[in-house]
CSV table of N, CA and C in Angstrom, one decimal:
chain,number,residue,atom,x,y,z
A,1,MET,N,-47.0,48.2,44.2
A,1,MET,CA,-45.9,48.6,43.4
A,1,MET,C,-45.0,49.6,44.2
A,2,SER,N,-43.7,49.4,44.0
A,2,SER,CA,-42.8,50.3,44.8
A,2,SER,C,-41.8,51.0,43.8
A,3,ALA,N,-41.3,52.1,44.3
A,3,ALA,CA,-40.4,52.9,43.5
A,3,ALA,C,-39.0,52.2,43.6
A,4,VAL,N,-38.2,52.5,42.5
A,4,VAL,CA,-36.9,52.0,42.4
A,4,VAL,C,-35.9,53.2,42.3
A,5,GLU,N,-34.9,53.2,43.1
A,5,GLU,CA,-33.9,54.2,43.0
A,5,GLU,C,-32.5,53.5,43.1
A,6,GLN,N,-31.7,53.7,42.1
A,6,GLN,CA,-30.4,53.1,42.0
A,6,GLN,C,-29.3,54.1,41.7
A,7,TYR,N,-28.3,54.1,42.6
A,7,TYR,CA,-27.1,55.0,42.4
A,7,TYR,C,-26.1,54.3,41.5
A,8,ALA,N,-25.5,55.1,40.6
A,8,ALA,CA,-24.6,54.5,39.6
A,8,ALA,C,-23.4,55.5,39.4
A,9,ARG,N,-22.4,55.0,38.8
A,9,ARG,CA,-21.3,55.9,38.4
A,9,ARG,C,-21.3,55.8,36.9
A,10,ALA,N,-21.0,57.0,36.2
A,10,ALA,CA,-21.0,57.1,34.8
A,10,ALA,C,-19.9,58.0,34.3
A,11,HIS,N,-19.5,57.9,33.1
A,11,HIS,CA,-18.5,58.8,32.5
A,11,HIS,C,-19.2,59.8,31.7
A,12,ILE,N,-18.9,61.1,31.9
A,12,ILE,CA,-19.3,62.1,31.0
A,12,ILE,C,-18.4,62.2,29.8
A,13,VAL,N,-18.8,62.1,28.6
A,13,VAL,CA,-18.0,62.1,27.5
A,13,VAL,C,-17.9,63.6,27.0
A,14,THR,N,-16.7,64.1,27.0
A,14,THR,CA,-16.5,65.5,26.7
A,14,THR,C,-15.1,65.8,26.2
A,15,ASP,N,-15.0,67.0,25.6
A,15,ASP,CA,-13.7,67.4,25.1
A,15,ASP,C,-12.9,68.1,26.2
A,16,ALA,N,-13.5,68.4,27.3
A,16,ALA,CA,-12.9,69.1,28.4
A,16,ALA,C,-11.7,68.3,29.0
A,17,ALA,N,-10.8,68.9,29.6
A,17,ALA,CA,-9.7,68.2,30.2
A,17,ALA,C,-10.0,67.6,31.6
A,18,ILE,N,-10.6,66.4,31.5
A,18,ILE,CA,-10.8,65.7,32.8
A,18,ILE,C,-10.1,64.4,32.6
A,19,PRO,N,-9.7,63.8,33.8
A,19,PRO,CA,-9.0,62.5,33.7
A,19,PRO,C,-9.9,61.5,33.1
A,20,GLU,N,-9.3,60.6,32.3
A,20,GLU,CA,-10.1,59.6,31.5
A,20,GLU,C,-10.9,58.7,32.4
A,21,ASP,N,-10.4,58.4,33.6
A,21,ASP,CA,-11.2,57.5,34.5
A,21,ASP,C,-12.1,58.2,35.5
A,22,GLU,N,-12.3,59.5,35.3
A,22,GLU,CA,-13.2,60.3,36.1
A,22,GLU,C,-14.7,59.8,35.9
A,23,THR,N,-15.3,59.5,37.0
A,23,THR,CA,-16.8,59.2,36.9
A,23,THR,C,-17.6,60.1,37.7
A,24,VAL,N,-18.8,60.2,37.4
A,24,VAL,CA,-19.7,61.1,38.2
A,24,VAL,C,-20.9,60.3,38.7
A,25,PRO,N,-21.4,60.7,39.9
A,25,PRO,CA,-22.6,60.0,40.4
A,25,PRO,C,-23.9,60.3,39.6
A,26,VAL,N,-24.6,59.3,39.4
A,26,VAL,CA,-25.9,59.4,38.7
A,26,VAL,C,-26.9,58.6,39.5
A,27,VAL,N,-28.2,59.1,39.5
A,27,VAL,CA,-29.2,58.4,40.1
A,27,VAL,C,-30.3,58.0,39.1
A,28,LEU,N,-30.6,56.7,39.0
A,28,LEU,CA,-31.6,56.2,38.1
A,28,LEU,C,-32.8,56.0,39.0
A,29,ARG,N,-34.0,56.4,38.5
A,29,ARG,CA,-35.2,56.3,39.2
A,29,ARG,C,-36.4,55.8,38.4
A,30,TYR,N,-37.2,55.1,39.1
A,30,TYR,CA,-38.5,54.6,38.4
A,30,TYR,C,-39.5,54.6,39.5
A,31,ASP,N,-40.7,55.2,39.2
A,31,ASP,CA,-41.8,55.2,40.1
A,31,ASP,C,-43.1,54.9,39.3
A,32,PRO,N,-43.6,53.6,39.5
A,32,PRO,CA,-44.7,53.2,38.7
A,32,PRO,C,-46.0,54.0,39.1
A,33,GLU,N,-46.0,54.6,40.3
A,33,GLU,CA,-47.1,55.4,40.7
A,33,GLU,C,-47.2,56.7,40.0
A,34,VAL,N,-46.0,57.2,39.6
A,34,VAL,CA,-46.0,58.5,38.9
A,34,VAL,C,-46.2,58.2,37.4
A,35,ASP,N,-45.4,57.3,36.8
A,35,ASP,CA,-45.6,57.0,35.4
A,35,ASP,C,-45.0,55.6,35.2
A,36,PRO,N,-45.8,54.6,35.0
A,36,PRO,CA,-45.2,53.2,34.9
A,36,PRO,C,-44.4,52.9,33.6
A,37,ARG,N,-44.4,53.9,32.7
A,37,ARG,CA,-43.7,53.7,31.4
A,37,ARG,C,-42.4,54.5,31.3
A,38,ALA,N,-42.1,55.3,32.4
A,38,ALA,CA,-41.0,56.2,32.3
A,38,ALA,C,-39.9,55.9,33.3
A,39,VAL,N,-38.7,56.2,33.0
A,39,VAL,CA,-37.6,56.1,33.9
A,39,VAL,C,-37.0,57.6,34.0
A,40,ARG,N,-36.3,57.8,35.1
A,40,ARG,CA,-35.7,59.2,35.2
A,40,ARG,C,-34.2,59.0,35.5
A,41,VAL,N,-33.4,59.9,35.0
A,41,VAL,CA,-32.0,59.9,35.2
A,41,VAL,C,-31.6,61.3,35.7
A,42,ASP,N,-31.0,61.3,36.9
A,42,ASP,CA,-30.6,62.6,37.5
A,42,ASP,C,-29.1,62.7,37.4
A,43,LEU,N,-28.6,63.7,36.6
A,43,LEU,CA,-27.2,63.9,36.4
A,43,LEU,C,-26.8,65.1,37.3
A,44,PRO,N,-25.5,65.1,37.8
A,44,PRO,CA,-25.1,66.2,38.6
A,44,PRO,C,-25.1,67.5,37.8
A,45,GLY,N,-25.6,68.5,38.5
A,45,GLY,CA,-25.5,69.8,37.9
A,45,GLY,C,-26.6,70.1,36.8
A,46,THR,N,-27.4,69.1,36.5
A,46,THR,CA,-28.5,69.4,35.5
A,46,THR,C,-29.8,68.9,36.1
A,47,HIS,N,-30.9,69.2,35.3
A,47,HIS,CA,-32.2,68.7,35.8
A,47,HIS,C,-32.3,67.2,35.6
A,48,GLU,N,-33.4,66.7,36.2
A,48,GLU,CA,-33.6,65.3,36.0
A,48,GLU,C,-34.3,65.0,34.7
A,49,TRP,N,-33.8,64.0,34.0
A,49,TRP,CA,-34.4,63.7,32.6
A,49,TRP,C,-35.4,62.5,32.8
A,50,SER,N,-36.5,62.6,32.1
A,50,SER,CA,-37.5,61.6,32.1
A,50,SER,C,-37.7,61.1,30.7
A,51,PHE,N,-37.7,59.8,30.5
A,51,PHE,CA,-38.0,59.3,29.2
A,51,PHE,C,-38.5,57.8,29.3
A,52,SER,N,-38.9,57.3,28.2
A,52,SER,CA,-39.5,56.0,28.1
A,52,SER,C,-38.6,54.9,28.6
A,53,ARG,N,-39.1,54.0,29.4
A,53,ARG,CA,-38.3,52.8,29.9
A,53,ARG,C,-38.0,51.9,28.7
A,54,SER,N,-38.9,51.8,27.7
A,54,SER,CA,-38.7,51.0,26.6
A,54,SER,C,-37.6,51.5,25.7
A,55,LEU,N,-37.4,52.9,25.7
A,55,LEU,CA,-36.3,53.5,24.9
A,55,LEU,C,-35.0,53.1,25.5
A,56,LEU,N,-34.9,53.1,26.8
A,56,LEU,CA,-33.7,52.6,27.4
A,56,LEU,C,-33.4,51.2,27.1
A,57,GLU,N,-34.4,50.3,27.2
A,57,GLU,CA,-34.2,48.9,26.9
A,57,GLU,C,-33.8,48.7,25.5
A,58,GLN,N,-34.5,49.3,24.5
A,58,GLN,CA,-34.1,49.1,23.1
A,58,GLN,C,-32.8,49.6,22.8
A,59,GLY,N,-32.4,50.7,23.4
A,59,GLY,CA,-31.1,51.4,23.2
A,59,GLY,C,-29.9,50.5,23.6
A,60,LEU,N,-30.1,49.6,24.5
A,60,LEU,CA,-29.0,48.7,24.9
A,60,LEU,C,-28.7,47.6,23.8
A,61,ARG,N,-29.6,47.5,22.8
A,61,ARG,CA,-29.4,46.5,21.7
A,61,ARG,C,-29.1,47.2,20.4
A,62,ALA,N,-29.6,48.4,20.2
A,62,ALA,CA,-29.4,49.1,18.9
A,62,ALA,C,-29.7,50.6,19.1
A,63,PRO,N,-29.1,51.4,18.3
A,63,PRO,CA,-29.3,52.9,18.4
A,63,PRO,C,-30.8,53.2,18.3
A,64,VAL,N,-31.2,54.1,19.2
A,64,VAL,CA,-32.6,54.5,19.2
A,64,VAL,C,-32.7,55.9,19.8
A,65,GLY,N,-33.7,56.7,19.4
A,65,GLY,CA,-33.8,58.0,19.9
A,65,GLY,C,-35.2,58.5,19.9
A,66,SER,N,-35.6,59.4,20.8
A,66,SER,CA,-36.9,60.0,20.8
A,66,SER,C,-36.8,61.4,21.5
A,67,GLY,N,-37.1,62.4,20.7
A,67,GLY,CA,-37.0,63.8,21.2
A,67,GLY,C,-35.7,64.1,21.7
A,68,GLU,N,-35.5,64.5,23.0
A,68,GLU,CA,-34.3,65.0,23.5
A,68,GLU,C,-33.3,63.9,24.0
A,69,VAL,N,-33.7,62.6,23.9
A,69,VAL,CA,-32.9,61.5,24.4
A,69,VAL,C,-32.6,60.5,23.3
A,70,ARG,N,-31.3,60.1,23.3
A,70,ARG,CA,-30.9,59.0,22.4
A,70,ARG,C,-30.0,58.0,23.2
A,71,VAL,N,-30.2,56.7,22.9
A,71,VAL,CA,-29.5,55.7,23.6
A,71,VAL,C,-28.9,54.7,22.5
A,72,TRP,N,-27.7,54.2,22.8
A,72,TRP,CA,-27.1,53.2,21.9
A,72,TRP,C,-26.0,52.4,22.6
A,73,PRO,N,-25.8,51.2,22.2
A,73,PRO,CA,-24.8,50.3,22.7
A,73,PRO,C,-23.4,50.9,22.3
A,74,CYS,N,-22.4,50.7,23.1
A,74,CYS,CA,-21.1,51.2,22.8
A,74,CYS,C,-20.1,50.0,23.1
A,75,GLY,N,-19.8,49.2,22.1
A,75,GLY,CA,-19.1,48.0,22.4
A,75,GLY,C,-19.9,47.0,23.1
A,76,ARG,N,-19.2,46.0,23.7
A,76,ARG,CA,-19.9,44.9,24.3
A,76,ARG,C,-20.4,45.2,25.7
A,77,VAL,N,-19.8,46.1,26.4
A,77,VAL,CA,-20.1,46.3,27.9
A,77,VAL,C,-20.5,47.7,28.3
A,78,GLN,N,-20.7,48.6,27.3
A,78,GLN,CA,-21.1,49.9,27.6
A,78,GLN,C,-22.3,50.4,26.8
A,79,ALA,N,-22.9,51.4,27.3
A,79,ALA,CA,-24.0,52.0,26.6
A,79,ALA,C,-23.9,53.5,26.8
A,80,VAL,N,-24.4,54.3,25.8
A,80,VAL,CA,-24.3,55.7,25.8
A,80,VAL,C,-25.8,56.3,25.9
A,81,VAL,N,-26.0,57.3,26.7
A,81,VAL,CA,-27.3,58.0,26.8
A,81,VAL,C,-26.9,59.4,26.5
A,82,GLU,N,-27.6,60.0,25.5
A,82,GLU,CA,-27.3,61.4,25.1
A,82,GLU,C,-28.5,62.2,25.3
A,83,PHE,N,-28.4,63.3,26.1
A,83,PHE,CA,-29.4,64.2,26.4
A,83,PHE,C,-29.3,65.6,25.8
A,84,HIS,N,-30.3,66.0,25.0
A,84,HIS,CA,-30.2,67.3,24.3
A,84,HIS,C,-31.1,68.3,25.0
A,85,SER,N,-30.6,69.5,25.2
A,85,SER,CA,-31.4,70.6,25.8
A,85,SER,C,-31.0,71.9,25.1
A,86,ALA,N,-31.7,72.9,25.4
A,86,ALA,CA,-31.4,74.3,24.8
A,86,ALA,C,-30.0,74.7,25.1
A,87,THR,N,-29.5,74.3,26.2
A,87,THR,CA,-28.1,74.7,26.7
A,87,THR,C,-27.0,73.8,26.2
A,88,GLY,N,-27.3,72.7,25.5
A,88,GLY,CA,-26.3,71.9,25.0
A,88,GLY,C,-26.6,70.4,25.0
A,89,VAL,N,-25.6,69.6,24.9
A,89,VAL,CA,-25.8,68.1,24.9
A,89,VAL,C,-24.9,67.5,26.0
A,90,SER,N,-25.5,66.6,26.7
A,90,SER,CA,-24.8,65.8,27.7
A,90,SER,C,-24.7,64.3,27.2
A,91,VAL,N,-23.5,63.8,27.1
A,91,VAL,CA,-23.3,62.5,26.6
A,91,VAL,C,-22.7,61.7,27.8
A,92,VAL,N,-23.5,60.6,28.2
A,92,VAL,CA,-23.1,59.9,29.4
A,92,VAL,C,-22.9,58.4,29.1
A,93,GLN,N,-21.8,57.9,29.5
A,93,GLN,CA,-21.5,56.5,29.2
A,93,GLN,C,-21.6,55.6,30.5
A,94,PHE,N,-22.4,54.6,30.4
A,94,PHE,CA,-22.7,53.7,31.5
A,94,PHE,C,-22.2,52.3,31.2
A,95,GLU,N,-21.9,51.5,32.2
A,95,GLU,CA,-21.7,50.1,32.0
A,95,GLU,C,-23.1,49.5,31.7
A,96,SER,N,-23.2,48.7,30.6
A,96,SER,CA,-24.5,48.1,30.3
A,96,SER,C,-25.1,47.3,31.4
A,97,LYS,N,-24.3,46.6,32.2
A,97,LYS,CA,-24.9,45.8,33.2
A,97,LYS,C,-25.6,46.6,34.3
A,98,THR,N,-25.1,47.9,34.5
A,98,THR,CA,-25.7,48.7,35.5
A,98,THR,C,-27.2,49.1,35.0
A,99,LEU,N,-27.3,49.4,33.7
A,99,LEU,CA,-28.6,49.7,33.2
A,99,LEU,C,-29.5,48.5,33.1
A,100,LEU,N,-29.0,47.4,32.8
A,100,LEU,CA,-29.8,46.1,32.8
A,100,LEU,C,-30.3,45.8,34.2
A,101,ARG,N,-29.4,45.9,35.2
A,101,ARG,CA,-29.8,45.6,36.6
A,101,ARG,C,-31.0,46.6,37.0
A,102,PHE,N,-30.8,47.8,36.6
A,102,PHE,CA,-31.9,48.8,36.9
A,102,PHE,C,-33.2,48.4,36.2
A,103,LEU,N,-33.1,48.1,34.9
A,103,LEU,CA,-34.3,47.7,34.2
A,103,LEU,C,-35.0,46.5,34.8
A,104,ARG,N,-34.2,45.5,35.2
A,104,ARG,CA,-34.8,44.3,35.9
A,104,ARG,C,-35.5,44.7,37.1
A,105,ARG,N,-34.9,45.6,37.9
A,105,ARG,CA,-35.6,46.0,39.1
A,105,ARG,C,-36.9,46.8,38.8
A,106,THR,N,-36.9,47.6,37.7
A,106,THR,CA,-38.1,48.3,37.4
A,106,THR,C,-39.2,47.3,37.0
A,107,TYR,N,-38.9,46.3,36.3
A,107,TYR,CA,-39.9,45.3,35.9
A,107,TYR,C,-40.4,44.5,37.1
A,108,MET,N,-39.5,44.2,38.0
A,108,MET,CA,-40.0,43.5,39.2
A,108,MET,C,-40.9,44.4,40.1
A,109,ALA,N,-40.6,45.7,40.1
A,109,ALA,CA,-41.4,46.7,40.9
A,109,ALA,C,-42.7,46.8,40.3
A,110,ALA,N,-42.9,46.7,39.0
A,110,ALA,CA,-44.1,46.9,38.3
A,110,ALA,C,-44.9,45.7,38.1
A,111,ALA,N,-44.3,44.5,38.5
A,111,ALA,CA,-45.0,43.2,38.3
A,111,ALA,C,-46.3,43.2,39.1
A,112,PRO,N,-47.4,42.6,38.5
A,112,PRO,CA,-48.6,42.5,39.2
A,112,PRO,C,-48.4,41.5,40.4
A,113,VAL,N,-49.1,41.8,41.5
A,113,VAL,CA,-49.0,41.0,42.7
A,113,VAL,C,-50.0,39.8,42.5
A,114,SER,N,-49.5,38.6,42.6
A,114,SER,CA,-50.3,37.4,42.4
A,114,SER,C,-50.9,37.0,43.8
A,115,ARG,N,-52.1,36.5,43.7
A,115,ARG,CA,-52.8,36.1,45.0
A,115,ARG,C,-53.1,34.7,44.9
């Protein structure tokens, strides 16, 4: 089994005065050796968030949340991941196809090796 790391661009949803098309770099990670059921999202300027891979998958179809993380579809081509911490909330909008590609890669990485 091998780790998966995927670089992506995402929109931070905020009331701050930033250009509408402004995107930020995000790193999506999965390491079945560390935790085969968890994915990690590294946002710029914050710590790395770890949450259930199934939460991410379910959130692409319908709103779902667990603890500090909530995921929901936003229209036909986007998804929102919301991270709650003691210092506030980060709302990040991804293209759904980016998250689907990442999930496919995680399932391929965790697939049992056939002999």
